[in-house]
Short mmCIF file of C-alpha atoms and ligand atoms in Angstrom, two decimals:
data_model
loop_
_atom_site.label_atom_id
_atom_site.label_comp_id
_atom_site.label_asym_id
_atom_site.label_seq_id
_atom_site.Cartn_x
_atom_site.Cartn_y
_atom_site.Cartn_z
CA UNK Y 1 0.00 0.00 0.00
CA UNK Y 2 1.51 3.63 -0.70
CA UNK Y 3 1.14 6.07 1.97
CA UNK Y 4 -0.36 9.57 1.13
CA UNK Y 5 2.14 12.54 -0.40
CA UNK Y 6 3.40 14.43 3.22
CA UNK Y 7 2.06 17.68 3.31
CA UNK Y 8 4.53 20.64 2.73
CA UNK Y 9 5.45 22.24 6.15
CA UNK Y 10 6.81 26.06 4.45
CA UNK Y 11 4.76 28.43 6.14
CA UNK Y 12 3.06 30.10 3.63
CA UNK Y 13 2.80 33.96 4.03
CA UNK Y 14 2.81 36.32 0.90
CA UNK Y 15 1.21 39.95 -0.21
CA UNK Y 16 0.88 41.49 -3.93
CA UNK Y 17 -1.58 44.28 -5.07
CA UNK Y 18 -3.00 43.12 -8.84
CA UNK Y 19 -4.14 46.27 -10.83
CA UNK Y 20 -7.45 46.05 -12.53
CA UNK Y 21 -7.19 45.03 -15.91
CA UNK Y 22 -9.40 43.65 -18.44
CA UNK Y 23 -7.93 41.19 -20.66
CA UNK Y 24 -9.39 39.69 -23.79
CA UNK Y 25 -7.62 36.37 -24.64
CA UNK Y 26 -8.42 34.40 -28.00
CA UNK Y 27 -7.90 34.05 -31.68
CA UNK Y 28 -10.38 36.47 -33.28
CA UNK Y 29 -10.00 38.95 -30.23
CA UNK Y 30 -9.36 41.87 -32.29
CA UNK Y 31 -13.02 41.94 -33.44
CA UNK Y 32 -13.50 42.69 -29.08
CA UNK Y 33 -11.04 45.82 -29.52
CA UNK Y 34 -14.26 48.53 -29.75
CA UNK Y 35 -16.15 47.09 -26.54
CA UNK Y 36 -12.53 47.29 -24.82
CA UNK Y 37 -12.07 51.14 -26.07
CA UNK Y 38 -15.85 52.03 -24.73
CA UNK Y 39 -15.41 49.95 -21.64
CA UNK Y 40 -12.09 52.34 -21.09
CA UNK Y 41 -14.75 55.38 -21.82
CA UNK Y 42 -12.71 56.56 -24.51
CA UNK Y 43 -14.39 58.11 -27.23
CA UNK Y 44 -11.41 59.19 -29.72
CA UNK Y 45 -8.62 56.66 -30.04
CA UNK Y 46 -5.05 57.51 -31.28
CA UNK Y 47 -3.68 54.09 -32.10
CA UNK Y 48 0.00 54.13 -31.98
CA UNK Y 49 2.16 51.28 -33.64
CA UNK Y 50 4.99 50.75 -36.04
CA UNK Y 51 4.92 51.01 -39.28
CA UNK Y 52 5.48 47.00 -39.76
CA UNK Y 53 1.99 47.17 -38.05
CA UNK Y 54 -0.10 49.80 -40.26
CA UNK Y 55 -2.03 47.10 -41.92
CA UNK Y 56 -3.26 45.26 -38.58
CA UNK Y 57 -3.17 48.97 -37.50
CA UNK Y 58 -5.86 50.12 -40.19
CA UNK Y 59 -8.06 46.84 -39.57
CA UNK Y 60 -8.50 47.90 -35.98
CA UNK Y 61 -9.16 51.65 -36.98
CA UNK Y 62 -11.65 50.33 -39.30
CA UNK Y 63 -13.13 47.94 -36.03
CA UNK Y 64 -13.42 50.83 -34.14
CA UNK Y 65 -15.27 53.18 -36.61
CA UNK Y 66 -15.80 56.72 -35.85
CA UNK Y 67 -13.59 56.19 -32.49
CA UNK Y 68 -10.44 55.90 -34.40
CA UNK Y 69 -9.46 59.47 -35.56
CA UNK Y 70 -5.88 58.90 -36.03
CA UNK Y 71 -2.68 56.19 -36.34
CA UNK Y 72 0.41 56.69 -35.66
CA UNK Y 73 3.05 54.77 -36.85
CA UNK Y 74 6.71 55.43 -36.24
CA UNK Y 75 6.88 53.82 -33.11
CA UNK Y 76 10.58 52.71 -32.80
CA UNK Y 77 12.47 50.39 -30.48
CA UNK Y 78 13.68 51.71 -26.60
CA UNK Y 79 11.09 54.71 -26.82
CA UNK Y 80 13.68 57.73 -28.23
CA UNK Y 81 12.74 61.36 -26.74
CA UNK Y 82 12.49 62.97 -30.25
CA UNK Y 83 9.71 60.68 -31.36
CA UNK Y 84 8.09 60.77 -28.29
CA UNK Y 85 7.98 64.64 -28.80
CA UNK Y 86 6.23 63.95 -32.62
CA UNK Y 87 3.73 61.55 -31.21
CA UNK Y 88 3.19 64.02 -28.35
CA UNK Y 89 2.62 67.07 -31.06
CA UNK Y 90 0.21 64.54 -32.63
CA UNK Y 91 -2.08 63.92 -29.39
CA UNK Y 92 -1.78 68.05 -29.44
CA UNK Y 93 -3.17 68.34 -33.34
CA UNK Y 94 -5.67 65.59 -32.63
CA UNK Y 95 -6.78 65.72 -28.81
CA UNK Y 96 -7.52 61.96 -28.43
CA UNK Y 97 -9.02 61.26 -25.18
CA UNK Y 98 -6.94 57.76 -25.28
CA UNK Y 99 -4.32 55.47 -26.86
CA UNK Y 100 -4.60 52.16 -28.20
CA UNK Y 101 -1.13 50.58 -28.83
CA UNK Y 102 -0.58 47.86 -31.41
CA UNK Y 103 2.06 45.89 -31.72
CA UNK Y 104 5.13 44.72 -30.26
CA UNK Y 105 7.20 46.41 -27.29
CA UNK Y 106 7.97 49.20 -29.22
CA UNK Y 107 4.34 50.06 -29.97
CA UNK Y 108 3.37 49.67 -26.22
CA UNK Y 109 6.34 51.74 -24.75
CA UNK Y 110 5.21 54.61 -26.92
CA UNK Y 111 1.63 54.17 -26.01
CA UNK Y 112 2.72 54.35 -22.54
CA UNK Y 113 4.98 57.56 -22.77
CA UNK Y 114 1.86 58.83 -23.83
CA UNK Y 115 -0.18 57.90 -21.21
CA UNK Y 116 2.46 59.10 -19.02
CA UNK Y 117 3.28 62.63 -20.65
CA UNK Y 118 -0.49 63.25 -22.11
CA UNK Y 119 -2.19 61.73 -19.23
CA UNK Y 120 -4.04 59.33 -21.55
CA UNK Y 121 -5.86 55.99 -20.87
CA UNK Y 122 -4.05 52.97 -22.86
CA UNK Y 123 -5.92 50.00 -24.61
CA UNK Y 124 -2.70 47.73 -25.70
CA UNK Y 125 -3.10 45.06 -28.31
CA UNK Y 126 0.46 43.05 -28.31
CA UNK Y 127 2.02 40.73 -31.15
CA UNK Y 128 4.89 39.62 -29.91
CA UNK Y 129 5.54 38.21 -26.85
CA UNK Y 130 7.70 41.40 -25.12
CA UNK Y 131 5.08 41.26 -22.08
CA UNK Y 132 5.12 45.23 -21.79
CA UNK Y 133 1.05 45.24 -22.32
CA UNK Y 134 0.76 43.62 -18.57
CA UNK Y 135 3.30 46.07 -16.61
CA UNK Y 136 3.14 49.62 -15.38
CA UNK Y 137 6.84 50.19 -16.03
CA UNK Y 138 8.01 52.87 -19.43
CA UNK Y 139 10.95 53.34 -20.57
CA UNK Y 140 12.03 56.76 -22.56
CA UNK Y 141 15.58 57.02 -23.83
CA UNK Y 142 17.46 60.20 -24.14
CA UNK Y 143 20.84 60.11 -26.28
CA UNK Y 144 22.56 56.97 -24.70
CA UNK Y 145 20.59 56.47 -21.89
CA UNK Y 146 17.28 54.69 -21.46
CA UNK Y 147 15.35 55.93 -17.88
CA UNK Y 148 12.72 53.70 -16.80
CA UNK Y 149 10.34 53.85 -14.28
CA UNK Y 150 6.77 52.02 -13.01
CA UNK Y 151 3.70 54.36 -12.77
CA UNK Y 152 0.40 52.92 -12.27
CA UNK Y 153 -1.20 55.24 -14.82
CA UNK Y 154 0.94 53.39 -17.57
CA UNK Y 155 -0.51 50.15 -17.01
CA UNK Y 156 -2.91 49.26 -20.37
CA UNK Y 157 -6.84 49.25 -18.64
CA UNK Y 158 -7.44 46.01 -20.60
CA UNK Y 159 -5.28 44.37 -23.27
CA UNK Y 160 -6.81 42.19 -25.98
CA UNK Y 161 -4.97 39.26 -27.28
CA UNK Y 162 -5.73 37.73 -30.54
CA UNK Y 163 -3.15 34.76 -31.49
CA UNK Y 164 -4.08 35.43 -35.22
CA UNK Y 165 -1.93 38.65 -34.53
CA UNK Y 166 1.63 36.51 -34.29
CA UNK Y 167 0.89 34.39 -37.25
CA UNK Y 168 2.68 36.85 -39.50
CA UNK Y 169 5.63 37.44 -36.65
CA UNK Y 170 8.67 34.98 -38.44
CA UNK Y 171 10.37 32.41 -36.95
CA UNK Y 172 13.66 34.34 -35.92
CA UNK Y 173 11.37 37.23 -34.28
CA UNK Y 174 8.89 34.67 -32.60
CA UNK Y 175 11.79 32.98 -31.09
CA UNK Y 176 14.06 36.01 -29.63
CA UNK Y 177 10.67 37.25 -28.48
CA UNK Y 178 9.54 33.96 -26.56
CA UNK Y 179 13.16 33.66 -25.13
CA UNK Y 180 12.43 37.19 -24.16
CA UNK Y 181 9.38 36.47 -22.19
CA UNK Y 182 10.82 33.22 -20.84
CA UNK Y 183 13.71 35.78 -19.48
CA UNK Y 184 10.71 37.79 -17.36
CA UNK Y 185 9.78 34.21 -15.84
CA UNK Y 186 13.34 33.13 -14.88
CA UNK Y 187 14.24 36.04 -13.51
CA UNK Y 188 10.91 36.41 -11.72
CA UNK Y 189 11.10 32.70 -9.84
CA UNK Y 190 14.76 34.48 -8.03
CA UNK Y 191 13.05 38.01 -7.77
CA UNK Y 192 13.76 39.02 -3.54
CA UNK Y 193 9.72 39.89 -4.08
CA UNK Y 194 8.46 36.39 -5.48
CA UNK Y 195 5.52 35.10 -4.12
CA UNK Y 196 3.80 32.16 -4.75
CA UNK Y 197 1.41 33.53 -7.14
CA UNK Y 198 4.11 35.21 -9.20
CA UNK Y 199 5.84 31.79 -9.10
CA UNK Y 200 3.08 29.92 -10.46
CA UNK Y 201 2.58 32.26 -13.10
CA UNK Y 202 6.66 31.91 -13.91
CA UNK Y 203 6.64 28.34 -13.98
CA UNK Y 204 3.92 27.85 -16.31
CA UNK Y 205 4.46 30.36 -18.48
CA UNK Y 206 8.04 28.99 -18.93
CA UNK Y 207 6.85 25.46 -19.39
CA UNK Y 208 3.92 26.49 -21.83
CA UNK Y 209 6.55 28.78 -23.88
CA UNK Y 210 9.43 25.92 -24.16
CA UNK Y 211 6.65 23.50 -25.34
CA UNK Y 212 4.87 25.81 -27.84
CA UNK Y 213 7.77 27.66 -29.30
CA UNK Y 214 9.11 24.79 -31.21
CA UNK Y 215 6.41 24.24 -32.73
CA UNK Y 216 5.23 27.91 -33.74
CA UNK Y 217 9.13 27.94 -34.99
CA UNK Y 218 8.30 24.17 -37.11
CA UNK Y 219 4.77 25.12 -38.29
CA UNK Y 220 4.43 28.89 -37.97
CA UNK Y 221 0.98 28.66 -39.35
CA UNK Y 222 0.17 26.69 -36.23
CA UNK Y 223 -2.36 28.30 -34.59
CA UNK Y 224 -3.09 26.07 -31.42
CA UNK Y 225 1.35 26.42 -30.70
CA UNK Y 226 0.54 30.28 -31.36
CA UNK Y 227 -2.29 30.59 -28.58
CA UNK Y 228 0.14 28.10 -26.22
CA UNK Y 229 2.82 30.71 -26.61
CA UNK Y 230 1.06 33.87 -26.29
CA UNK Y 231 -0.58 32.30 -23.21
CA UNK Y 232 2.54 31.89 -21.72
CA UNK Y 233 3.92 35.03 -22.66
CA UNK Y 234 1.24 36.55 -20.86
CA UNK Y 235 1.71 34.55 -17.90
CA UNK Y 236 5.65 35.40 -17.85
CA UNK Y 237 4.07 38.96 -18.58
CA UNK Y 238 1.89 38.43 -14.79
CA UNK Y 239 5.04 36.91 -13.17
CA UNK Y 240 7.63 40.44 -14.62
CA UNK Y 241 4.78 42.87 -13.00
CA UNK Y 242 4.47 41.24 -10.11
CA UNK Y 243 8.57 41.38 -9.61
CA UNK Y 244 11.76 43.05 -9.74
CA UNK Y 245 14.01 41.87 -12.68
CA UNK Y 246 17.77 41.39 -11.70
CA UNK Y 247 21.37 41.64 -13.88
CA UNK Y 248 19.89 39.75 -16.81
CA UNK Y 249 17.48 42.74 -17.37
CA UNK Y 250 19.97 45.68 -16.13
CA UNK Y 251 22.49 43.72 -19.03
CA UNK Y 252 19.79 43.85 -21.36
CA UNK Y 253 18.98 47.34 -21.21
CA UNK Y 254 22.39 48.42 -21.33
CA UNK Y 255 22.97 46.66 -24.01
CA UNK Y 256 19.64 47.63 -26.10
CA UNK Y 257 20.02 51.43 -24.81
CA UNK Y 258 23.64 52.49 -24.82
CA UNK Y 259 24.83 50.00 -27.63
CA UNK Y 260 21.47 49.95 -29.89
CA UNK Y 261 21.77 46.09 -29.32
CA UNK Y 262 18.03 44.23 -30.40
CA UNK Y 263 15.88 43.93 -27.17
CA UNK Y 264 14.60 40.63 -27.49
CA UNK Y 265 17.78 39.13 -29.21
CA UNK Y 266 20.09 40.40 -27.18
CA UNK Y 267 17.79 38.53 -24.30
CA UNK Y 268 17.45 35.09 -25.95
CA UNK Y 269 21.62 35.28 -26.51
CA UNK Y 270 22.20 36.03 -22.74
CA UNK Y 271 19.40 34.27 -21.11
CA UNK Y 272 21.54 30.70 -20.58
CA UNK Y 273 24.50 33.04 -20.08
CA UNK Y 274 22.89 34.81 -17.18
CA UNK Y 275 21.25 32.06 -15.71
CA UNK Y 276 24.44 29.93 -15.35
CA UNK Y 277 26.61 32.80 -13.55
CA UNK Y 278 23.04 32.84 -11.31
CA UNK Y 279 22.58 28.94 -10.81
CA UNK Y 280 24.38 28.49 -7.17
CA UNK Y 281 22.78 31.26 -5.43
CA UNK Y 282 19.33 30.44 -6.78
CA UNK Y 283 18.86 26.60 -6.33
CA UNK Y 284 15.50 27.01 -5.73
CA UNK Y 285 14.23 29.07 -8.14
CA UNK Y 286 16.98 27.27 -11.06
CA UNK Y 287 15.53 23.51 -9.93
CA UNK Y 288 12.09 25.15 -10.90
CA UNK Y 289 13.38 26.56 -14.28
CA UNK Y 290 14.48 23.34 -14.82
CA UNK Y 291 11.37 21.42 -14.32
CA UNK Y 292 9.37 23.47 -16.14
CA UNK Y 293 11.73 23.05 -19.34
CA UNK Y 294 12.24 19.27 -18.06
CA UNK Y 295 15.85 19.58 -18.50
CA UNK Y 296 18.52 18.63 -15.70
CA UNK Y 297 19.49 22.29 -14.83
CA UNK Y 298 18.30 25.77 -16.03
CA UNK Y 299 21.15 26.69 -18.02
CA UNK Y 300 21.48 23.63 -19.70
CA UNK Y 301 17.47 23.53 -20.71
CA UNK Y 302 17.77 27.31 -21.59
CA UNK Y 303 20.99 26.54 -23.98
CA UNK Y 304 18.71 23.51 -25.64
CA UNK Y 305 16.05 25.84 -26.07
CA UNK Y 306 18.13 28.50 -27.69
CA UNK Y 307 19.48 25.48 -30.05
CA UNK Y 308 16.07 24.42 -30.64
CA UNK Y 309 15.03 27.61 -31.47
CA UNK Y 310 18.01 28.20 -34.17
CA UNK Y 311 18.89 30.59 -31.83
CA UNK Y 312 22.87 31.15 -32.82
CA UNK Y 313 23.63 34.77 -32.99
CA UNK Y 314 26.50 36.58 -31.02
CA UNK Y 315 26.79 39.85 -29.71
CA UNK Y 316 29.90 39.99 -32.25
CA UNK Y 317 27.65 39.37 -34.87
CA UNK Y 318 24.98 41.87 -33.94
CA UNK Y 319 27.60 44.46 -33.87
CA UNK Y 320 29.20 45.09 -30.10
CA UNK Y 321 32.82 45.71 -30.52
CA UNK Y 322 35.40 44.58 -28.16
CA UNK Y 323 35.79 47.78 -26.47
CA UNK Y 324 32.52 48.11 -25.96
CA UNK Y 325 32.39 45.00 -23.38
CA UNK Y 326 34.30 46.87 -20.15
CA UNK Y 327 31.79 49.83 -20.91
CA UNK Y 328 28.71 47.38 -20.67
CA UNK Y 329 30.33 45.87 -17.90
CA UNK Y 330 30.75 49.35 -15.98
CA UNK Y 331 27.20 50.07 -16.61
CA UNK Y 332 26.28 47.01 -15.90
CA UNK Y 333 27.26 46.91 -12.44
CA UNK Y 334 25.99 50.60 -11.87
CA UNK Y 335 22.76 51.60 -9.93
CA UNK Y 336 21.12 49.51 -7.25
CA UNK Y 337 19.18 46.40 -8.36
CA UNK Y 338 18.99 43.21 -6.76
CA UNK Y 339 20.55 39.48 -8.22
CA UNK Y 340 20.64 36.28 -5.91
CA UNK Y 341 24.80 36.65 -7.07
CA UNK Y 342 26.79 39.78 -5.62
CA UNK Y 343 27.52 41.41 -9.26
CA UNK Y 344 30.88 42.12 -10.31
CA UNK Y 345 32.70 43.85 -13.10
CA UNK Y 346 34.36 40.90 -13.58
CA UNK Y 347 31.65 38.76 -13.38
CA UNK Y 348 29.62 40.83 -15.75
CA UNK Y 349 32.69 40.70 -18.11
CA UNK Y 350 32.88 36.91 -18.20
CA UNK Y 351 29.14 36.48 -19.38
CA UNK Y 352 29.48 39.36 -21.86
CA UNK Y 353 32.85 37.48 -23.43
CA UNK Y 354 30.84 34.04 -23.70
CA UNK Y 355 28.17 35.96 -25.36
CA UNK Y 356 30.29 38.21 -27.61
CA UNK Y 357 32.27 34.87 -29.01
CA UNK Y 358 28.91 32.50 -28.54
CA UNK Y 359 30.75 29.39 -27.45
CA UNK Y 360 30.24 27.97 -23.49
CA UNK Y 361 28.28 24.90 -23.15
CA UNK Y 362 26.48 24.88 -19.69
P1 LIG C 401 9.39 45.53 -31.35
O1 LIG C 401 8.12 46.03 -30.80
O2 LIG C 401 10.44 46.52 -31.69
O3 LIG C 401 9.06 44.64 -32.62
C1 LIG C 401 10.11 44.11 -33.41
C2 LIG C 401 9.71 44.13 -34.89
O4 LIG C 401 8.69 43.16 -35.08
C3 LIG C 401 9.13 45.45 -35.35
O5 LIG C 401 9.66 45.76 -36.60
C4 LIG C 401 7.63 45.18 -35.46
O6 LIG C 401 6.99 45.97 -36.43
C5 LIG C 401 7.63 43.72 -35.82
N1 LIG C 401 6.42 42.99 -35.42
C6 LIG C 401 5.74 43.14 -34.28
N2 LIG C 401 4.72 42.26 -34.26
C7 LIG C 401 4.78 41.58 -35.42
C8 LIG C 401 3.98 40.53 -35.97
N3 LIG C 401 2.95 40.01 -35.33
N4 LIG C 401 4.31 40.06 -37.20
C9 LIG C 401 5.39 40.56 -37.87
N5 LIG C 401 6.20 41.55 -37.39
C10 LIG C 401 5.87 42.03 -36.16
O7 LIG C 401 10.09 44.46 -30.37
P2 LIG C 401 9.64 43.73 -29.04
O8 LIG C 401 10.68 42.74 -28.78
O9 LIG C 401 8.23 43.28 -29.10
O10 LIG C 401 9.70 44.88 -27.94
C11 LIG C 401 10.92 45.42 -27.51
C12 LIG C 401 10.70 46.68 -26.69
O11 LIG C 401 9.80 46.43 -25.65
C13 LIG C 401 11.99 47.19 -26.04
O12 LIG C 401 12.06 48.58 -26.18
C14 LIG C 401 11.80 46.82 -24.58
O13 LIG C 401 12.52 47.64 -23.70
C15 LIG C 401 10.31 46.92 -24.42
N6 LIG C 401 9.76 46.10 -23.32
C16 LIG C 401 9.19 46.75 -22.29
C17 LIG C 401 8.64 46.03 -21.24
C18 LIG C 401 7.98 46.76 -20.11
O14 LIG C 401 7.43 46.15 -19.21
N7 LIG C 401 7.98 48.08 -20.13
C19 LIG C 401 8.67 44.63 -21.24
C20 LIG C 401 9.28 43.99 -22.33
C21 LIG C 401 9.81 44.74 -23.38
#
């Protein structure tokens, strides 16, 4: 006879604050977009995207009629000042009453410098898998420097999320982007504010990511893999709001804002990188990155992914030169954020050099 599982004996003692937020999840979603804008009260929408986007961009102008009275379309990545000043001059000519952002991360983080600056409501409608839709945290950069911050009144009032959306997004994009959201989830599982509701959300959206992405990368007309992996980015999306990122995201956005390095790329490289230097002062958290990719440790399972995924580029490749490594190192390693390893120059240095020459097998 087998006896009963023993209970678990860890107290159990947590707090987090969710913000309201309506989300609309499901492949035909988009058609939802207008009862989302009038649930939000807004009566004249400003959709902001990029211009990869205008098409999708003019079907939901079209699906919200008379309430659409302009697009604008040169969002760009890391949220420059200068453009942020056009779309601002924009909302002045037009005087929407709200934003609805389309697109990727670059789309949202405009849409929320404008609810930020113009003290507009936000309606976000993601394709990729960057997560920004389900935080309140912008990001503006001025000449080399990207500022961030979290704000409440940045945070999308409901986000609609059609899977038909990432159909179009290609196989190199869907994959930097999904390693990108798994990054949110690891990183979010060693966060010093974890709880177990962030965790849950962590492990499953990294489990339901490294299944689905695969697949969306084999079949990208494969819907059912492309509603998997947007669930999970969401979830990794819940898990990132609900926690304070560490080095992997302080490398990131050095990288992306002083070097002009691809946000979501430069992620997927580092992720097994980062997670390796990380993997003896987060046991914990590692074992459960590693059960939720069912590999025998994190940075292995992240590295297979990464293969899986065709996932090969270097930082070399994607233009850092070698100079630039002790400057991404310094900045690395400046500012106060928190990692379950002290951070080092050094340290920094070593997982910039593996990632610059892209060999290291973990
Ligand atoms: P992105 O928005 O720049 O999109 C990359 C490219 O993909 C663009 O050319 C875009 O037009 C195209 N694209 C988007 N969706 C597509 C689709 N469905 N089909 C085909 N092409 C498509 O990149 P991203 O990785 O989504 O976002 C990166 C940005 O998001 C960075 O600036 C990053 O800092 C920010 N971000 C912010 C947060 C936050 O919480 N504030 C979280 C994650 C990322």
């Amino acid at each position: 006879m087998t006896s009963p599982p023993r209970a678990d004996s860890t107290p159990v003692t947590f707090a987090y604050t969710l913000r309201p937020v309506h989300v609309e999840f499901g492949t035909g979603a988009l058609t939802r977009l207008r009862d989302m804008v009038n649930g939000a009260d807004m009566e004249r929408v400003l959709i902001v995207t990029t211009a990869g986007r205008r098409a999708t961009a003019a079907a939901a102008a079209q699906g919200l009629g008379d309430r659409a009275i302009g697009v604008f379309d040169r969002a760009a990545p890391h949220v420059p000042e200068a453009l942020v000043a056009d779309a601002l001059r924009e909302v002045e000519r037009l005087r929407p009453d709200g934003v609805v952002a389309l697109g990727g991360g670059s789309a949202i983080g405009l849409g929320k410098a404008l609810a930020l600056r113009a003290k507009l409501p936000l309606v976000a409608v993601p394709t990729t898998y960057s997560g920004s839709e389900m935080t309140a945290v912008w990001g503006i950069t001025a000449g080399e420097r990207k500022e961030t911050g979290r704000d409440p009144r940045v945070a999308p009032l409901a986000v609609v999320y059609d899977p038909a959306l990432t159909v179009g997004l290609p196989p190199p994009l869907a994959a930097a982007s999904g390693m990108n959201a798994i990054a949110h989830a690891v990183e979010a599982l060693y966060a010093p504010d974890a709880q177990p509701l962030s965790t849950l959300f962590a492990r499953e959206g990294i489990r339901l990511l490294a299944t689905a992405l695969p697949e969306v990368i084999r079949n990208p007309a494969d819907v059912t893999a492309r509603e998997r992996a947007f669930y999970g980015a969401h979830l990794a999306a819940r898990s990132l709001d609900l926690t304070t990122m560490g080095l992997h995201h302080k490398l990131c956005h050095v990288l992306g804002g002083t070097f002009g390095m691809p946000h979501a790329l430069t992620h997927a490289i580092l992720l097994p990188h980062v997670a390796a230097f990380n993997e003896r002062a987060a046991v914990q958290a590692m074992s459960e990155v590693a059960a939720a990719l069912a590999a025998s440790t994190a940075p292995a399972g992240l590295a297979a992914l990464q293969q899986a995924l065709g996932i090969t580029t270097t930082l070399r490749e994607l233009g850092l030169r070698p100079a630039d490594l002790d400057r991404a190192a310094e900045l690395a390693v400046a500012g106060a954020y928190p990692n379950p390893r002290p951070v080092t120059r050094q340290g920094v240095r070593a997982i910039l050099e593996v990632a610059y020459a892209g060999a290291a097998e973990h």
